Short mmCIF file of C-alpha atoms in Angstrom, two decimals:
data_model
loop_
_atom_site.label_atom_id
_atom_site.label_comp_id
_atom_site.label_asym_id
_atom_site.label_seq_id
_atom_site.Cartn_x
_atom_site.Cartn_y
_atom_site.Cartn_z
CA MET A 1 228.54 67.30 108.47
CA SER A 2 229.16 70.05 110.91
CA SER A 3 226.30 72.47 111.36
CA LYS A 4 228.69 75.30 110.63
CA GLU A 5 229.68 73.97 107.20
CA LYS A 6 227.76 75.27 104.19
CA PRO A 7 226.63 72.70 101.61
CA THR A 8 228.09 72.96 98.11
CA LEU A 9 227.06 71.50 94.80
CA GLY A 10 230.11 69.93 93.31
CA GLY A 11 230.65 70.51 89.62
CA THR A 12 227.83 73.09 89.37
CA ARG A 13 228.67 76.26 87.48
CA ILE A 14 227.06 79.32 89.06
CA LYS A 15 226.17 81.96 86.46
CA PRO A 16 226.74 85.58 87.43
CA ARG A 17 223.59 87.73 87.48
CA LYS A 18 223.13 89.76 84.32
CA ARG A 19 223.26 93.52 84.68
CA ASN A 20 220.57 95.59 83.01
CA ILE A 21 222.59 96.97 80.18
CA ALA A 22 220.73 99.83 78.44
CA ALA A 23 220.36 99.51 74.70
CA PRO A 24 222.34 102.17 72.86
CA LEU A 25 220.32 105.23 71.88
CA ASP A 26 219.59 104.91 68.17
CA PRO A 27 216.74 107.19 67.11
CA ALA A 28 217.88 106.97 63.50
CA ALA A 29 217.24 103.22 63.34
CA PHE A 30 213.87 103.72 65.05
CA ALA A 31 212.89 106.42 62.57
CA ASP A 32 213.93 104.28 59.61
CA ALA A 33 211.83 101.39 60.93
CA VAL A 34 208.71 103.59 61.27
CA VAL A 35 209.29 105.09 57.82
CA GLN A 36 209.55 101.59 56.37
CA ILE A 37 206.17 100.69 57.91
CA TYR A 38 204.67 103.74 56.16
CA LEU A 39 206.24 102.71 52.86
CA ASP A 40 205.26 99.05 53.18
CA ASN A 41 201.64 100.04 53.70
CA ALA A 42 201.65 102.77 51.02
CA GLY A 43 200.50 105.42 53.51
CA ASP A 44 197.34 103.55 54.55
CA LEU A 45 197.01 104.89 58.09
CA GLU A 46 194.71 102.08 59.22
CA LEU A 47 197.25 99.44 58.19
CA ILE A 48 200.14 101.50 59.53
CA ALA A 49 198.47 101.71 62.95
CA LYS A 50 198.02 97.91 63.02
CA SER A 51 201.65 97.34 61.98
CA LEU A 52 202.91 99.70 64.67
CA GLU A 53 200.75 97.94 67.24
CA SER A 54 202.27 94.55 66.43
CA SER A 55 205.86 95.86 66.24
CA ASP A 56 208.41 95.70 69.03
CA LEU A 57 209.57 99.29 68.49
CA ASN A 58 210.61 101.17 71.63
CA PHE A 59 208.05 104.00 71.64
CA SER A 60 208.72 104.86 75.26
CA ARG A 61 212.28 105.88 74.37
CA TYR A 62 211.76 107.36 70.93
CA GLY A 63 208.34 109.02 71.23
CA ASP A 64 209.57 112.40 70.00
CA THR A 65 211.21 110.76 67.00
CA PHE A 66 207.97 108.94 66.19
CA PHE A 67 206.00 112.19 65.98
CA GLU A 68 208.72 113.80 63.87
CA VAL A 69 208.16 110.98 61.38
CA VAL A 70 204.37 111.47 61.56
CA PHE A 71 204.56 115.23 60.98
CA THR A 72 207.51 115.58 58.59
CA GLY A 73 208.07 112.13 57.08
CA GLY A 74 211.33 111.43 58.89
CA ARG A 75 213.76 112.71 61.49
CA THR A 76 214.59 116.40 61.49
CA GLN A 77 217.91 118.03 62.17
CA PRO A 78 218.20 119.53 65.66
CA GLY A 79 216.86 123.09 65.75
CA THR A 80 215.44 122.90 62.24
CA THR A 81 212.67 121.33 60.21
CA LYS A 82 215.13 120.14 57.58
CA PRO A 83 215.29 116.38 57.02
CA ASP A 84 218.08 114.51 58.70
CA GLU A 85 219.88 111.60 57.07
CA GLY A 86 217.83 108.45 56.74
CA GLU A 87 214.71 107.12 55.11
CA ARG A 88 211.67 109.32 54.54
CA HIS A 89 208.07 108.86 53.46
CA SER A 90 205.71 111.21 51.63
CA TYR A 91 202.55 110.55 53.66
CA SER A 92 203.24 113.03 56.44
CA ILE A 93 201.05 115.90 57.62
CA ILE A 94 203.47 118.40 56.09
CA ASP A 95 203.32 116.63 52.72
CA CYS A 96 199.52 116.46 52.38
CA GLU A 97 197.16 119.10 50.97
CA PRO A 98 196.32 122.07 53.26
CA MET A 99 192.72 120.94 53.64
CA ARG A 100 190.79 119.48 56.55
CA GLU A 101 189.75 116.44 54.45
CA ALA A 102 193.41 115.58 53.90
CA ILE A 103 194.57 116.25 57.47
CA LEU A 104 191.70 114.85 59.55
CA PRO A 105 192.70 111.18 58.90
CA SER A 106 196.08 111.92 60.51
CA VAL A 107 194.36 113.36 63.59
CA ILE A 108 192.21 110.24 63.94
CA TYR A 109 195.27 108.06 63.35
CA ILE A 110 197.22 109.79 66.14
CA GLN A 111 194.20 109.47 68.41
CA LYS A 112 194.28 105.69 67.91
CA ILE A 113 198.00 105.55 68.64
CA LEU A 114 197.55 107.56 71.84
CA ARG A 115 194.71 105.37 73.06
CA ARG A 116 196.98 102.36 72.84
CA ARG A 117 200.02 104.19 74.16
CA PRO A 118 198.74 107.09 76.30
CA PHE A 119 202.26 107.87 77.56
CA LEU A 120 203.01 109.27 74.10
CA ILE A 121 200.89 112.37 74.79
CA LYS A 122 203.92 113.96 76.45
CA ASN A 123 205.96 113.33 73.31
CA LEU A 124 203.23 114.87 71.17
CA GLU A 125 203.32 117.91 73.47
CA ASN A 126 207.11 118.13 73.14
CA VAL A 127 207.07 118.02 69.34
CA THR A 128 204.06 120.37 69.08
CA ARG A 129 205.75 122.88 71.37
CA ARG A 130 208.96 122.70 69.35
CA PHE A 131 207.15 123.21 66.06
CA MET A 132 205.19 126.19 67.45
CA GLN A 133 208.46 127.81 68.53
CA SER A 134 209.95 127.17 65.09
CA LEU A 135 207.18 128.48 62.82
CA GLU A 136 209.63 130.61 60.86
CA LEU A 137 211.44 127.44 59.75
CA PHE A 138 208.33 126.19 57.95
CA GLU A 139 207.04 127.33 54.59
CA GLU A 140 203.82 129.35 54.53
CA ASN A 141 201.85 126.39 53.21
CA GLU A 142 203.32 124.13 55.90
CA ARG A 143 202.33 126.56 58.66
CA LYS A 144 198.77 126.50 57.35
CA LYS A 145 198.75 122.69 57.58
CA LEU A 146 200.01 122.85 61.15
CA ALA A 147 197.26 125.34 62.00
CA ILE A 148 194.58 123.11 60.46
CA PHE A 149 195.98 120.05 62.24
CA THR A 150 196.01 121.88 65.58
CA ALA A 151 192.43 123.11 65.14
CA LEU A 152 191.25 119.61 64.25
CA ALA A 153 193.20 118.14 67.16
CA PHE A 154 191.32 120.38 69.61
CA SER A 155 188.05 119.82 67.77
CA GLN A 156 188.52 116.06 68.07
CA LYS A 157 189.71 116.43 71.69
CA LEU A 158 192.96 114.71 70.86
CA SER A 159 193.68 112.83 74.11
CA GLY A 160 193.70 115.96 76.21
CA LEU A 161 196.35 117.94 74.31
CA PRO A 162 196.73 121.03 76.58
CA PRO A 163 195.96 124.35 74.85
CA GLU A 164 198.91 126.03 76.58
CA THR A 165 201.18 123.63 74.65
CA VAL A 166 200.13 125.45 71.50
CA PHE A 167 199.44 129.04 72.53
CA GLN A 168 202.23 129.84 74.97
CA PRO A 169 205.17 128.79 72.72
CA LEU A 170 203.81 131.04 69.97
CA LEU A 171 204.50 134.18 71.99
CA LYS A 172 208.11 134.55 70.90
CA ASP A 173 208.86 138.16 70.01
CA ASN A 174 210.46 137.36 66.67
CA LEU A 175 207.54 135.17 65.54
CA VAL A 176 204.94 137.71 66.66
CA GLY A 177 206.86 140.60 65.14
CA LYS A 178 207.00 138.95 61.71
CA GLY A 179 203.25 138.38 61.71
CA LEU A 180 203.69 134.59 61.54
CA VAL A 181 201.76 134.01 64.75
CA LEU A 182 198.82 136.16 63.66
CA THR A 183 198.54 134.25 60.39
CA PHE A 184 198.80 130.91 62.18
CA ILE A 185 196.23 131.77 64.86
CA THR A 186 193.83 133.18 62.24
CA ASP A 187 193.96 129.91 60.28
CA PHE A 188 193.48 128.05 63.55
CA PHE A 189 190.43 130.12 64.55
CA LYS A 190 188.79 129.80 61.14
CA GLU A 191 189.27 126.04 60.99
CA TYR A 192 188.19 125.40 64.57
CA LEU A 193 184.99 127.43 64.20
CA VAL A 194 183.87 125.28 61.26
CA ASP A 195 182.69 122.58 63.68
CA ASN A 196 182.63 124.40 67.00
CA SER A 197 180.96 127.40 68.60
CA LEU A 198 182.60 130.62 69.70
CA ASP A 199 182.00 129.54 73.31
CA ASP A 200 184.04 126.39 72.63
CA LEU A 201 186.85 128.51 71.23
CA ILE A 202 186.77 130.86 74.23
CA SER A 203 186.92 127.83 76.53
CA ILE A 204 190.12 126.67 74.82
CA LEU A 205 191.60 130.17 75.02
CA LYS A 206 190.80 130.29 78.74
CA ARG A 207 192.54 126.97 79.34
CA GLY A 208 195.48 128.23 77.33
CA LYS A 209 195.57 131.43 79.44
CA MET A 210 195.00 133.58 76.34
CA GLU A 211 191.40 134.74 76.74
CA ASP A 212 192.42 138.17 78.00
CA ASN A 213 195.58 138.43 75.90
CA LEU A 214 194.47 138.01 72.31
CA LEU A 215 196.30 141.16 71.29
CA ASP A 216 199.58 139.43 72.20
CA PHE A 217 199.26 137.51 68.93
CA PHE A 218 199.51 140.81 67.00
CA PRO A 219 202.72 142.61 65.95
CA SER A 220 203.21 145.76 68.03
CA SER A 221 202.26 148.01 65.10
CA LYS A 222 198.80 146.40 64.90
CA ARG A 223 198.28 145.76 68.60
CA SER A 224 195.12 147.75 69.26
CA ALA A 225 191.37 147.20 69.53
CA GLU A 226 190.98 148.82 66.12
CA GLY A 227 193.66 146.58 64.61
CA PHE A 228 191.98 143.52 66.11
CA SER A 229 188.58 144.46 64.72
CA GLU A 230 189.93 145.34 61.28
CA HIS A 231 191.93 142.11 60.92
CA PHE A 232 189.34 139.59 62.04
CA THR A 233 186.44 141.37 60.34
CA LYS A 234 188.38 141.09 57.08
CA GLU A 235 188.90 137.38 57.80
CA GLY A 236 185.16 136.86 58.33
CA LEU A 237 185.40 136.27 62.09
CA VAL A 238 182.85 138.92 63.07
CA ALA A 239 181.63 136.93 66.09
CA LEU A 240 185.16 136.99 67.53
CA VAL A 241 185.36 140.74 66.97
CA GLU A 242 182.06 141.27 68.79
CA TYR A 243 183.23 139.08 71.64
CA ASN A 244 186.45 141.05 71.99
CA GLU A 245 184.63 144.38 71.94
CA LYS A 246 182.30 143.12 74.66
CA LYS A 247 185.29 141.93 76.67
CA ILE A 248 187.03 145.30 76.39
CA PHE A 249 183.80 147.05 77.33
CA GLU A 250 183.40 144.88 80.46
CA VAL A 251 187.00 145.52 81.51
CA THR A 252 186.51 149.26 81.01
CA LEU A 253 183.37 149.26 83.16
CA LYS A 254 185.12 147.25 85.86
CA GLU A 255 188.08 149.64 85.92
CA MET A 256 185.77 152.65 86.16
CA LYS A 257 183.79 151.04 88.95
CA THR A 258 186.99 150.27 90.88
CA ALA A 259 188.25 153.84 90.50
CA LEU A 260 184.97 155.34 91.71
CA THR A 261 184.71 152.91 94.61
CA THR A 262 188.16 153.98 95.77
CA GLN A 263 187.32 157.68 95.53
CA ILE A 264 184.07 157.29 97.44
CA ALA A 265 185.73 155.17 100.11
CA GLU A 266 188.37 157.88 100.52
CA GLU A 267 185.60 160.52 100.71
CA ALA A 268 186.90 162.46 97.73
CA GLU A 269 185.24 165.73 96.74
CA ILE A 270 182.21 165.31 94.51
CA SER A 271 183.84 167.53 91.90
CA GLU A 272 186.81 165.13 91.71
CA VAL A 273 184.52 162.13 91.24
CA ILE A 274 182.58 163.98 88.54
CA ASP A 275 185.82 164.79 86.71
CA THR A 276 186.89 161.14 86.92
CA VAL A 277 183.62 159.95 85.41
CA LYS A 278 183.73 162.54 82.62
CA GLN A 279 187.29 161.63 81.69
CA ARG A 280 186.60 157.88 81.59
CA VAL A 281 183.42 158.41 79.58
CA LYS A 282 185.41 160.46 77.09
CA ASP A 283 188.32 158.00 76.86
CA ALA A 284 186.23 154.84 76.56
CA LYS A 285 183.16 156.34 74.85
CA LEU A 286 180.89 154.75 77.44
CA PRO A 287 177.12 154.87 76.85
CA ASP A 288 175.27 157.20 79.20
CA ILE A 289 173.01 154.37 80.37
CA GLU A 290 175.99 152.29 81.54
CA VAL A 291 177.34 155.29 83.42
CA ILE A 292 174.06 155.66 85.34
CA ARG A 293 174.07 151.95 86.21
CA ILE A 294 177.65 152.07 87.47
CA LEU A 295 177.07 155.21 89.54
CA TRP A 296 174.12 153.69 91.35
CA ASP A 297 175.95 150.40 91.98
CA VAL A 298 178.99 152.18 93.37
CA LEU A 299 176.96 154.46 95.65
CA MET A 300 174.88 151.61 97.06
CA ASP A 301 177.90 149.33 97.48
CA ALA A 302 179.46 152.00 99.67
CA VAL A 303 176.52 152.06 102.10
CA GLN A 304 177.15 150.47 105.48
CA TRP A 305 174.08 148.25 105.73
CA SER A 306 172.99 147.03 109.15
CA GLY A 307 171.49 143.60 108.67
CA LYS A 308 167.73 143.43 109.23
CA ASN A 309 167.24 146.83 110.86
CA GLN A 310 164.97 148.44 108.27
CA GLN A 311 165.07 151.93 109.75
CA GLN A 312 168.87 152.04 109.90
CA ASN A 313 169.10 150.74 106.35
CA ALA A 314 166.59 153.33 105.18
CA ASN A 315 168.49 156.14 106.89
CA ALA A 316 171.82 154.95 105.42
CA ALA A 317 170.43 154.72 101.88
CA LEU A 318 168.75 158.11 102.07
CA ARG A 319 171.91 159.74 103.46
CA GLN A 320 173.85 158.33 100.53
CA VAL A 321 171.34 159.63 97.99
CA LYS A 322 171.41 163.08 99.55
CA ALA A 323 175.20 163.17 99.83
CA TRP A 324 175.78 162.20 96.17
CA ALA A 325 172.74 163.78 94.52
CA GLU A 326 174.96 166.23 92.65
CA LEU A 327 176.90 163.34 91.08
CA LEU A 328 173.70 161.64 89.92
CA ASN A 329 172.28 164.94 88.66
CA THR A 330 175.37 165.62 86.57
CA PHE A 331 174.89 162.50 84.48
CA CYS A 332 171.14 161.89 84.74
CA THR A 333 170.48 164.52 82.10
CA ASN A 334 167.24 163.44 80.43
CA ALA A 335 164.02 161.47 80.98
CA LYS A 336 165.45 158.29 79.42
CA LEU A 337 168.37 158.23 81.84
CA GLU A 338 166.11 159.07 84.79
CA LEU A 339 163.89 156.12 83.88
CA GLU A 340 166.97 153.87 83.63
CA LEU A 341 168.00 154.94 87.12
CA LEU A 342 164.49 154.18 88.40
CA TYR A 343 164.64 150.71 86.85
CA LYS A 344 168.03 150.21 88.48
CA VAL A 345 166.58 151.12 91.89
CA GLN A 346 163.67 148.74 91.22
CA MET A 347 165.99 145.83 90.43
CA GLN A 348 168.20 146.40 93.44
CA CYS A 349 165.25 146.57 95.82
CA TYR A 350 163.77 143.45 94.21
CA GLU A 351 166.99 141.41 94.45
CA ASP A 352 167.97 142.50 97.97
CA ALA A 353 165.44 141.51 100.64
CA LYS A 354 166.61 144.15 103.11
CA LEU A 355 165.81 146.90 100.57
CA MET A 356 162.42 145.58 99.47
CA LYS A 357 160.46 148.02 101.62
CA LEU A 358 162.75 150.97 100.94
CA PHE A 359 161.74 151.47 97.30
CA PRO A 360 159.20 154.30 97.85
CA GLU A 361 161.51 156.12 100.26
CA ILE A 362 164.45 155.99 97.83
CA VAL A 363 162.27 157.21 94.97
CA ARG A 364 160.93 160.06 97.07
CA SER A 365 164.45 161.06 98.11
CA LEU A 366 165.64 161.06 94.48
CA TYR A 367 162.66 163.28 93.64
CA GLU A 368 163.39 165.68 96.50
CA GLN A 369 167.03 165.95 95.37
CA ASP A 370 165.86 166.79 91.82
CA VAL A 371 167.43 163.64 90.39
CA LEU A 372 164.09 162.19 89.23
CA ALA A 373 161.43 164.38 87.66
CA GLU A 374 157.73 163.96 88.44
CA ASP A 375 156.98 162.97 84.83
CA THR A 376 159.54 160.15 85.01
CA ILE A 377 158.03 158.74 88.19
CA MET A 378 154.50 158.93 86.76
CA HIS A 379 155.63 157.21 83.55
CA TRP A 380 157.19 154.38 85.52
CA PHE A 381 154.10 154.09 87.72
CA ARG A 382 151.67 153.86 84.78
CA LYS A 383 153.69 152.27 81.98
CA GLY A 384 156.81 150.71 83.50
CA THR A 385 157.95 147.61 81.59
CA ASN A 386 160.17 145.79 84.09
CA PRO A 387 158.00 143.12 85.77
CA LYS A 388 160.42 142.26 88.62
CA GLY A 389 158.50 143.11 91.80
CA ARG A 390 156.46 145.66 89.89
CA GLN A 391 153.08 144.98 91.52
CA THR A 392 154.56 145.24 95.00
CA PHE A 393 156.46 148.45 94.22
CA VAL A 394 153.54 150.11 92.43
CA LYS A 395 151.33 149.49 95.44
CA ALA A 396 154.03 150.79 97.79
CA LEU A 397 154.47 153.93 95.70
CA GLU A 398 150.73 154.74 95.45
CA PRO A 399 150.66 157.15 98.43
CA PHE A 400 153.55 159.17 96.99
CA VAL A 401 151.99 159.23 93.49
CA THR A 402 148.70 160.36 95.01
CA TRP A 403 150.54 163.15 96.79
CA LEU A 404 152.18 164.21 93.50
CA GLU A 405 148.84 164.26 91.71
CA GLU A 406 147.19 166.29 94.45
CA ALA A 407 150.05 168.75 94.53
CA GLU A 408 149.76 169.17 90.77
CA GLU A 409 146.01 169.82 91.02
CA GLU A 410 146.55 172.44 93.70
CA GLU A 411 149.02 174.24 91.45
#
């Protein structure tokens, strides 16, 4: 045989290679098969999970359809929650009682399914997102069941279901405007807080990018701090109301601090700064004590400190006190507020090593500028209650207190 000739197998039939022909898409047949498993096992979720595990159903292709069957008992028509043609079962989440005892088994059942087929989490997200965007298509009782299911899903940490999958789709104007979202989220909050703390709830809201936007769940006519407090107080969620009030308060303080920092950096007239503070105190009803704390923080933050050079730091701090004494005087209007300012100075000098030795000089400067009265200083010296660095500061202030006492005796 020539080396150029190729050998052949006489009489051998060579089969052509099969092409990977995709099976036709048939979600209806898949849905019917899952429904039949529910019916065959009379809704026993433990047995259903085992039957699904041993089946050859194509979950990777029909994951969304599977969760439609779990939630509604069968396939749903596109864009609706109405049943499509085909078999249905009556053991779905929508068909059970709107109680945690009735819904929790379904959450645990889905958890088992997802552990065996973790790729289905994306399908659960898809269906959850679609249902959240279609709340108006559900009956009131059905929306409550969805809210309870969602709360239990997060409580049970259902295979990492992302909070944004639930919260973000809810923010459709028509759903919010009709009050459907507020009702849903209220049921969700109440159910979730049965087994979890407020901190846990806030953590979920943060991950869902809703911590600072809770008012977005409210119709525009009720979208106010007062509306928030009234609604959730009525629903028994007082802890949530208190949290929101604290959050608003912190934001208000931060905004005021930013505004004052800008004015001081731009060397605005003291009268302008005073007017700004008065207006913000009036608008936000800020406590006088918080105003004093903010003013001192802003003034000290604006000082150009010079590292470890104590004398330069002392001079800079004292210049700042003298320059803005009128501002401090305007709002330091009684002994209680003066004492609060003194405690604020104490804490700053205690927490900042470069200011540790400046405490007596700052106190003396505040006295000379008529911001702190002698009685306030003596009260702090004899009966001060803040222990942070107190012994050190009392000893450092002794010469000045002695001077005050001698001056008083001479008078």
